[in-house]
PDB file of C-alpha atoms in Angstrom:
ATOM      1  CA  VAL A   1       1.135  -8.992  -6.135  1.00 45.00           C
ATOM      2  CA  MET A   2       4.380  -9.597  -4.277  1.00 48.00           C
ATOM      3  CA  SER A   3       5.087 -13.281  -3.638  1.00 50.00           C
ATOM      4  CA  SER A   4       5.080 -12.725   0.137  1.00 54.00           C
ATOM      5  CA  GLU A   5       1.676 -11.064  -0.120  1.00 54.00           C
ATOM      6  CA  LYS A   6       0.390 -13.992  -2.154  1.00 51.00           C
ATOM      7  CA  ARG A   7       1.488 -16.367   0.592  1.00 54.00           C
ATOM      8  CA  ARG A   8      -0.255 -14.298   3.235  1.00 57.00           C
ATOM      9  CA  LEU A   9      -3.470 -14.106   1.234  1.00 59.00           C
ATOM     10  CA  ARG A  10      -3.652 -17.721   0.095  1.00 57.00           C
ATOM     11  CA  ARG A  11      -7.178 -18.819   1.010  1.00 57.00           C
ATOM     12  CA  LYS A  12     -10.428 -19.805  -0.707  1.00 57.00           C
ATOM     13  CA  ASN A  13     -13.762 -18.016  -0.988  1.00 67.00           C
ATOM     14  CA  GLY A  14     -12.801 -14.955   1.045  1.00 91.00           C
ATOM     15  CA  LYS A  15     -13.891 -11.447   0.072  1.00 95.00           C
ATOM     16  CA  ILE A  16     -11.154  -8.840  -0.336  1.00 95.00           C
ATOM     17  CA  PHE A  17     -11.536  -5.121  -1.028  1.00 96.00           C
ATOM     18  CA  ASP A  18      -8.611  -3.288  -2.635  1.00 96.00           C
ATOM     19  CA  ILE A  19      -8.699   0.477  -2.074  1.00 96.00           C
ATOM     20  CA  GLY A  20      -6.731   2.113  -4.890  1.00 95.00           C
ATOM     21  CA  CYS A  21      -6.938  -0.962  -7.104  1.00 93.00           C
ATOM     22  CA  GLY A  22      -5.805   0.844 -10.264  1.00 93.00           C
ATOM     23  CA  THR A  23      -6.203  -1.276 -13.382  1.00 94.00           C
ATOM     24  CA  GLY A  24      -6.893  -4.378 -11.320  1.00 92.00           C
ATOM     25  CA  GLY A  25      -3.669  -6.352 -11.690  1.00 92.00           C
ATOM     26  CA  THR A  26      -3.525  -7.289  -8.010  1.00 91.00           C
ATOM     27  CA  LEU A  27      -7.203  -8.256  -7.953  1.00 92.00           C
ATOM     28  CA  ILE A  28      -6.723 -10.519 -10.974  1.00 93.00           C
ATOM     29  CA  SER A  29      -3.866 -12.295  -9.163  1.00 90.00           C
ATOM     30  CA  LEU A  30      -5.930 -12.620  -5.988  1.00 90.00           C
ATOM     31  CA  GLY A  31      -8.891 -13.926  -7.981  1.00 90.00           C
ATOM     32  CA  LYS A  32      -6.686 -16.730  -9.288  1.00 89.00           C
ATOM     33  CA  LEU A  33      -5.907 -17.627  -5.671  1.00 88.00           C
ATOM     34  CA  GLY A  34      -9.612 -18.077  -4.964  1.00 88.00           C
ATOM     35  CA  TRP A  35     -10.582 -14.680  -3.583  1.00 91.00           C
ATOM     36  CA  ASN A  36     -13.834 -12.895  -4.372  1.00 92.00           C
ATOM     37  CA  THR A  37     -12.428  -9.529  -5.389  1.00 93.00           C
ATOM     38  CA  TYR A  38     -13.729  -5.979  -5.012  1.00 95.00           C
ATOM     39  CA  GLY A  39     -11.903  -2.743  -5.736  1.00 94.00           C
ATOM     40  CA  VAL A  40     -12.211   1.023  -5.955  1.00 95.00           C
ATOM     41  CA  ASP A  41     -10.106   3.740  -7.551  1.00 95.00           C
ATOM     42  CA  ILE A  42     -10.598   7.449  -8.206  1.00 94.00           C
ATOM     43  CA  ASP A  43      -9.330   6.983 -11.785  1.00 94.00           C
ATOM     44  CA  ALA A  44     -12.320   6.099 -13.992  1.00 95.00           C
ATOM     45  CA  LYS A  45     -10.064   5.082 -16.886  1.00 95.00           C
ATOM     46  CA  ALA A  46      -8.179   2.647 -14.656  1.00 94.00           C
ATOM     47  CA  ILE A  47     -11.446   1.109 -13.477  1.00 95.00           C
ATOM     48  CA  ALA A  48     -12.586   0.733 -17.079  1.00 95.00           C
ATOM     49  CA  VAL A  49      -9.410  -1.240 -17.780  1.00 94.00           C
ATOM     50  CA  ALA A  50      -9.962  -3.366 -14.657  1.00 93.00           C
ATOM     51  CA  LYS A  51     -13.431  -4.261 -15.890  1.00 93.00           C
ATOM     52  CA  THR A  52     -12.061  -5.315 -19.286  1.00 91.00           C
ATOM     53  CA  LYS A  53      -9.673  -7.610 -17.385  1.00 89.00           C
ATOM     54  CA  GLY A  54     -12.624  -9.275 -15.706  1.00 87.00           C
ATOM     55  CA  VAL A  55     -12.773  -7.513 -12.338  1.00 89.00           C
ATOM     56  CA  GLU A  56     -16.535  -7.518 -11.940  1.00 87.00           C
ATOM     57  CA  HIS A  57     -16.750  -5.494  -8.736  1.00 93.00           C
ATOM     58  CA  ALA A  58     -14.537  -2.551  -9.751  1.00 93.00           C
ATOM     59  CA  LEU A  59     -15.933   0.832  -8.723  1.00 94.00           C
ATOM     60  CA  VAL A  60     -15.012   4.473  -9.298  1.00 95.00           C
ATOM     61  CA  GLY A  61     -14.689   6.493  -6.098  1.00 93.00           C
ATOM     62  CA  THR A  62     -12.878   6.704  -2.767  1.00 94.00           C
ATOM     63  CA  TYR A  63     -12.682   4.471   0.284  1.00 95.00           C
ATOM     64  CA  GLU A  64     -16.077   5.863   1.325  1.00 95.00           C
ATOM     65  CA  ILE A  65     -17.678   3.457  -1.172  1.00 95.00           C
ATOM     66  CA  LEU A  66     -17.195   0.892   1.609  1.00 96.00           C
ATOM     67  CA  LYS A  67     -20.284   2.441   3.223  1.00 95.00           C
ATOM     68  CA  ARG A  68     -22.384   0.678   0.575  1.00 95.00           C
ATOM     69  CA  PHE A  69     -21.478  -2.714   2.021  1.00 96.00           C
ATOM     70  CA  PRO A  70     -22.793  -4.361   5.209  1.00 96.00           C
ATOM     71  CA  ASP A  71     -20.733  -4.261   8.382  1.00 95.00           C
ATOM     72  CA  ASN A  72     -18.559  -7.334   9.046  1.00 95.00           C
ATOM     73  CA  TYR A  73     -18.600  -8.177   5.323  1.00 95.00           C
ATOM     74  CA  PHE A  74     -14.999  -8.451   4.087  1.00 96.00           C
ATOM     75  CA  ASP A  75     -12.309 -10.943   5.045  1.00 95.00           C
ATOM     76  CA  ALA A  76      -9.515  -8.547   4.040  1.00 95.00           C
ATOM     77  CA  VAL A  77      -8.979  -4.947   2.979  1.00 96.00           C
ATOM     78  CA  ARG A  78      -5.854  -3.799   1.188  1.00 96.00           C
ATOM     79  CA  LEU A  79      -4.445  -0.252   0.924  1.00 95.00           C
ATOM     80  CA  TYR A  80      -1.211  -0.088  -1.031  1.00 94.00           C
ATOM     81  CA  HIS A  81       0.213   3.430  -1.445  1.00 93.00           C
ATOM     82  CA  VAL A  82      -3.141   4.959  -0.507  1.00 94.00           C
ATOM     83  CA  ILE A  83      -3.170   6.037   3.139  1.00 94.00           C
ATOM     84  CA  GLU A  84      -0.516   8.712   2.555  1.00 94.00           C
ATOM     85  CA  HIS A  85      -2.904  10.445   0.119  1.00 92.00           C
ATOM     86  CA  LEU A  86      -5.807  10.755   2.578  1.00 92.00           C
ATOM     87  CA  TYR A  87      -6.825  13.930   4.394  1.00 92.00           C
ATOM     88  CA  ASP A  88      -8.223  11.823   7.259  1.00 93.00           C
ATOM     89  CA  PRO A  89      -6.529   8.400   7.506  1.00 94.00           C
ATOM     90  CA  GLY A  90      -8.350   7.750  10.789  1.00 94.00           C
ATOM     91  CA  ASP A  91     -11.739   8.037   9.149  1.00 95.00           C
ATOM     92  CA  CYS A  92     -10.673   5.464   6.567  1.00 95.00           C
ATOM     93  CA  LEU A  93      -9.359   3.039   9.208  1.00 96.00           C
ATOM     94  CA  LYS A  94     -12.519   3.420  11.284  1.00 95.00           C
ATOM     95  CA  LEU A  95     -14.668   2.538   8.266  1.00 96.00           C
ATOM     96  CA  ILE A  96     -12.491  -0.429   7.334  1.00 97.00           C
ATOM     97  CA  GLN A  97     -12.737  -1.751  10.882  1.00 95.00           C
ATOM     98  CA  LYS A  98     -16.541  -1.697  10.623  1.00 96.00           C
ATOM     99  CA  LYS A  99     -16.617  -3.508   7.286  1.00 96.00           C
ATOM    100  CA  LEU A 100     -14.129  -6.236   8.168  1.00 96.00           C
ATOM    101  CA  LYS A 101     -15.327  -9.485   9.678  1.00 94.00           C
ATOM    102  CA  LYS A 102     -14.089 -10.467  13.114  1.00 91.00           C
ATOM    103  CA  ASN A 103     -10.419 -11.341  12.783  1.00 91.00           C
ATOM    104  CA  GLY A 104     -10.469  -9.819   9.265  1.00 93.00           C
ATOM    105  CA  GLU A 105      -7.147  -8.732   7.796  1.00 95.00           C
ATOM    106  CA  LEU A 106      -5.892  -5.220   7.041  1.00 96.00           C
ATOM    107  CA  ILE A 107      -2.868  -4.824   4.747  1.00 96.00           C
ATOM    108  CA  ILE A 108      -1.301  -1.365   4.408  1.00 96.00           C
ATOM    109  CA  GLY A 109       1.761  -0.473   2.325  1.00 95.00           C
ATOM    110  CA  THR A 110       3.160   3.068   2.523  1.00 96.00           C
ATOM    111  CA  PRO A 111       6.451   5.019   2.285  1.00 96.00           C
ATOM    112  CA  ASN A 112       8.722   5.070   5.333  1.00 96.00           C
ATOM    113  CA  ILE A 113       9.499   8.668   6.341  1.00 95.00           C
ATOM    114  CA  ASP A 114      12.385   7.358   8.488  1.00 96.00           C
ATOM    115  CA  SER A 115      14.047   5.354   5.710  1.00 96.00           C
ATOM    116  CA  LEU A 116      17.756   5.793   5.041  1.00 97.00           C
ATOM    117  CA  VAL A 117      17.008   7.134   1.560  1.00 96.00           C
ATOM    118  CA  SER A 118      14.601   9.706   3.027  1.00 95.00           C
ATOM    119  CA  ASN A 119      17.237  10.879   5.508  1.00 96.00           C
ATOM    120  CA  ILE A 120      19.919  11.150   2.808  1.00 96.00           C
ATOM    121  CA  PHE A 121      17.886  12.957   0.150  1.00 95.00           C
ATOM    122  CA  GLY A 122      15.598  15.095   2.326  1.00 94.00           C
ATOM    123  CA  THR A 123      13.305  17.237   0.178  1.00 93.00           C
ATOM    124  CA  TYR A 124      14.509  15.337  -2.916  1.00 94.00           C
ATOM    125  CA  TRP A 125      13.316  11.993  -1.530  1.00 94.00           C
ATOM    126  CA  TYR A 126      11.316  10.301  -4.280  1.00 93.00           C
ATOM    127  CA  ASN A 127       8.567   9.050  -1.967  1.00 92.00           C
ATOM    128  CA  LEU A 128       8.031  12.456  -0.378  1.00 91.00           C
ATOM    129  CA  ASP A 129       5.968  13.205  -3.484  1.00 83.00           C
ATOM    130  CA  ALA A 130       4.651  16.569  -2.280  1.00 75.00           C
ATOM    131  CA  PRO A 131       1.964  17.790  -2.518  1.00 77.00           C
ATOM    132  CA  ARG A 132       0.196  14.505  -3.371  1.00 81.00           C
ATOM    133  CA  HIS A 133       1.377  12.768  -0.209  1.00 82.00           C
ATOM    134  CA  LEU A 134      -0.438  14.410   2.681  1.00 86.00           C
ATOM    135  CA  VAL A 135       0.533  12.191   5.645  1.00 91.00           C
ATOM    136  CA  LEU A 136       3.737  10.192   5.930  1.00 92.00           C
ATOM    137  CA  PHE A 137       4.410   7.520   8.543  1.00 95.00           C
ATOM    138  CA  ASN A 138       7.207   5.474   9.960  1.00 95.00           C
ATOM    139  CA  PRO A 139       6.383   1.919  11.071  1.00 96.00           C
ATOM    140  CA  LYS A 140       5.892   2.834  14.742  1.00 96.00           C
ATOM    141  CA  THR A 141       3.534   5.737  14.086  1.00 96.00           C
ATOM    142  CA  LEU A 142       1.430   3.737  11.633  1.00 96.00           C
ATOM    143  CA  GLU A 143       1.227   0.741  13.947  1.00 96.00           C
ATOM    144  CA  SER A 144       0.184   3.008  16.821  1.00 96.00           C
ATOM    145  CA  THR A 145      -2.500   4.583  14.636  1.00 95.00           C
ATOM    146  CA  ILE A 146      -3.794   1.208  13.479  1.00 96.00           C
ATOM    147  CA  ARG A 147      -4.065  -0.045  17.079  1.00 95.00           C
ATOM    148  CA  THR A 148      -6.105   3.016  17.980  1.00 95.00           C
ATOM    149  CA  PHE A 149      -8.807   1.867  15.555  1.00 94.00           C
ATOM    150  CA  GLY A 150      -9.188  -1.649  16.895  1.00 93.00           C
ATOM    151  CA  PHE A 151      -6.520  -3.710  15.168  1.00 95.00           C
ATOM    152  CA  ARG A 152      -3.739  -5.914  16.471  1.00 95.00           C
ATOM    153  CA  ILE A 153      -0.457  -5.915  14.544  1.00 95.00           C
ATOM    154  CA  GLN A 154       0.535  -9.231  12.981  1.00 94.00           C
ATOM    155  CA  GLN A 155       3.552  -8.489  10.806  1.00 94.00           C
ATOM    156  CA  ARG A 156       5.807  -5.726   9.519  1.00 95.00           C
ATOM    157  CA  GLU A 157       8.020  -6.033   6.450  1.00 95.00           C
ATOM    158  CA  PHE A 158       9.914  -3.728   4.116  1.00 96.00           C
ATOM    159  CA  CYS A 159       9.650  -3.850   0.310  1.00 92.00           C
ATOM    160  CA  SER A 160      11.525  -0.993  -1.348  1.00 92.00           C
ATOM    161  CA  ALA A 161      11.571  -0.394  -5.088  1.00 90.00           C
ATOM    162  CA  GLY A 162      12.825   2.597  -7.056  1.00 92.00           C
ATOM    163  CA  GLY A 163      13.337   5.074  -4.241  1.00 94.00           C
ATOM    164  CA  ILE A 164      17.082   5.493  -4.731  1.00 95.00           C
ATOM    165  CA  LEU A 165      16.921   6.005  -8.498  1.00 95.00           C
ATOM    166  CA  GLY A 166      13.868   8.232  -8.213  1.00 94.00           C
ATOM    167  CA  SER A 167      15.605  10.419  -5.630  1.00 95.00           C
ATOM    168  CA  ILE A 168      18.789  10.705  -7.714  1.00 95.00           C
ATOM    169  CA  GLY A 169      16.613  11.727 -10.648  1.00 93.00           C
ATOM    170  CA  TYR A 170      14.991  14.485  -8.568  1.00 94.00           C
ATOM    171  CA  VAL A 171      18.399  15.816  -7.473  1.00 95.00           C
ATOM    172  CA  LEU A 172      19.701  15.954 -11.049  1.00 94.00           C
ATOM    173  CA  SER A 173      16.440  17.458 -12.310  1.00 93.00           C
ATOM    174  CA  GLY A 174      16.843  20.269  -9.784  1.00 91.00           C
ATOM    175  CA  MET A 175      20.483  20.854 -10.701  1.00 92.00           C
ATOM    176  CA  LEU A 176      20.015  20.750 -14.476  1.00 92.00           C
ATOM    177  CA  HIS A 177      16.538  22.362 -14.557  1.00 91.00           C
ATOM    178  CA  LYS A 178      15.018  19.612 -16.671  1.00 91.00           C
ATOM    179  CA  LYS A 179      13.180  16.402 -15.912  1.00 92.00           C
ATOM    180  CA  ILE A 180      15.470  13.404 -15.495  1.00 90.00           C
ATOM    181  CA  SER A 181      14.255   9.916 -14.614  1.00 90.00           C
ATOM    182  CA  PHE A 182      16.130   6.628 -14.368  1.00 91.00           C
ATOM    183  CA  LEU A 183      13.188   4.450 -13.381  1.00 90.00           C
ATOM    184  CA  GLU A 184      12.512   3.382 -16.974  1.00 91.00           C
ATOM    185  CA  ASN A 185      16.049   1.975 -17.236  1.00 91.00           C
ATOM    186  CA  GLN A 186      15.600  -1.681 -16.320  1.00 91.00           C
ATOM    187  CA  MET A 187      19.321  -2.331 -15.999  1.00 93.00           C
ATOM    188  CA  LEU A 188      19.740   0.442 -13.428  1.00 94.00           C
ATOM    189  CA  VAL A 189      16.687  -0.809 -11.512  1.00 91.00           C
ATOM    190  CA  ILE A 190      18.234  -4.301 -11.392  1.00 93.00           C
ATOM    191  CA  LEU A 191      21.591  -2.891 -10.260  1.00 94.00           C
ATOM    192  CA  MET A 192      19.909  -1.054  -7.388  1.00 94.00           C
ATOM    193  CA  TYR A 193      17.914  -4.086  -6.241  1.00 94.00           C
ATOM    194  CA  PRO A 194      20.646  -5.568  -3.955  1.00 96.00           C
ATOM    195  CA  ILE A 195      21.064  -2.229  -2.156  1.00 96.00           C
ATOM    196  CA  GLU A 196      17.330  -1.838  -1.603  1.00 96.00           C
ATOM    197  CA  TRP A 197      17.064  -5.473  -0.524  1.00 96.00           C
ATOM    198  CA  MET A 198      19.820  -4.927   2.057  1.00 96.00           C
ATOM    199  CA  LEU A 199      18.151  -1.774   3.399  1.00 96.00           C
ATOM    200  CA  ASP A 200      14.886  -3.700   3.730  1.00 96.00           C
ATOM    201  CA  LYS A 201      16.629  -6.422   5.732  1.00 96.00           C
ATOM    202  CA  LEU A 202      18.108  -3.745   8.009  1.00 96.00           C
ATOM    203  CA  PHE A 203      14.605  -2.270   8.553  1.00 95.00           C
ATOM    204  CA  LEU A 204      15.708   0.941   6.816  1.00 96.00           C
ATOM    205  CA  GLY A 205      13.779   0.459   3.586  1.00 96.00           C
ATOM    206  CA  ASP A 206      11.796   3.052   1.673  1.00 95.00           C
ATOM    207  CA  VAL A 207       8.423   1.281   1.757  1.00 95.00           C
ATOM    208  CA  PHE A 208       6.923  -0.908   4.471  1.00 96.00           C
ATOM    209  CA  VAL A 209       3.859  -3.122   4.758  1.00 96.00           C
ATOM    210  CA  ILE A 210       1.883  -3.656   7.958  1.00 96.00           C
ATOM    211  CA  ARG A 211      -0.435  -6.629   8.317  1.00 96.00           C
ATOM    212  CA  ALA A 212      -3.005  -6.418  11.112  1.00 96.00           C
ATOM    213  CA  ARG A 213      -6.244  -8.104  12.182  1.00 95.00           C
ATOM    214  CA  LYS A 214      -9.477  -6.717  13.518  1.00 94.00           C
ATOM    215  CA  GLU A 215      -9.658  -7.194  17.265  1.00 86.00           C
ATOM    216  CA  GLU A 216     -12.198  -9.688  18.522  1.00 75.00           C
ATOM    217  CA  LYS A 217     -14.934  -8.178  20.678  1.00 65.00           C
TER     218      LYS A 217
END
C-alpha cells in the first residue's frame, strides 16, 4: 500500500473490501492498521496465496460478489487498476454505493488517458494495454462518472510507476519484432522515478487515484 493511502485509511475496526485484491498484499497491510479486510479477485491462484497469507475473507469472483453482503455494510471499497477492465463500470459503482455505509469511502486508481506519456507514445503507451483495458478515463471524466452514482469527490492525486519504461519497451519491441522489457531493471526504474514524480506533481502523471465518499441521504 502506498504511504499516502495508508495515511488516508488509518482507522480502527472498519470493514474494507478490495476488488482485484490479487495475492492480498494490500489487505495484509490494511489488516495491520486495524481494518477488517475482505477481497475478491478473478484469479483463483492469487486468492489461494492470499488465504495462505492470512486473508480470511478472500473470494474468487468479480465485483458482483458484493451482492452477497448487506447494504450499508462496508466502510471503504478499493478498486486499484480494476475499473478500466470492466464492461460496465457504472454497474460496479452503483453496487458499491449500495454496499457502502453512509459517508463510506471509495478509492479508485486507474491509468490517465490524458497523461503526457500517453500523448507522447500513443498506441505504444504502456497503460493502454489493449485489449484488456476496455474503458480509459482522465480525472475529470472519472470524477464526473463517480458523482453520477452518488459520491462526492474528496481528493485527487497522481502516482505513476513504470509507464515511461513500459512504453519505451513497447516501441522497441515493435521496431525489433521481439519482446523487450525494461521494467525488471531496478536501476532504470529508479532513474525514471524523478521524471514520473515531476509529472505527477504537474498533474500529468500516468496513473491517478480518486478518493470519494458516499453522499449522505
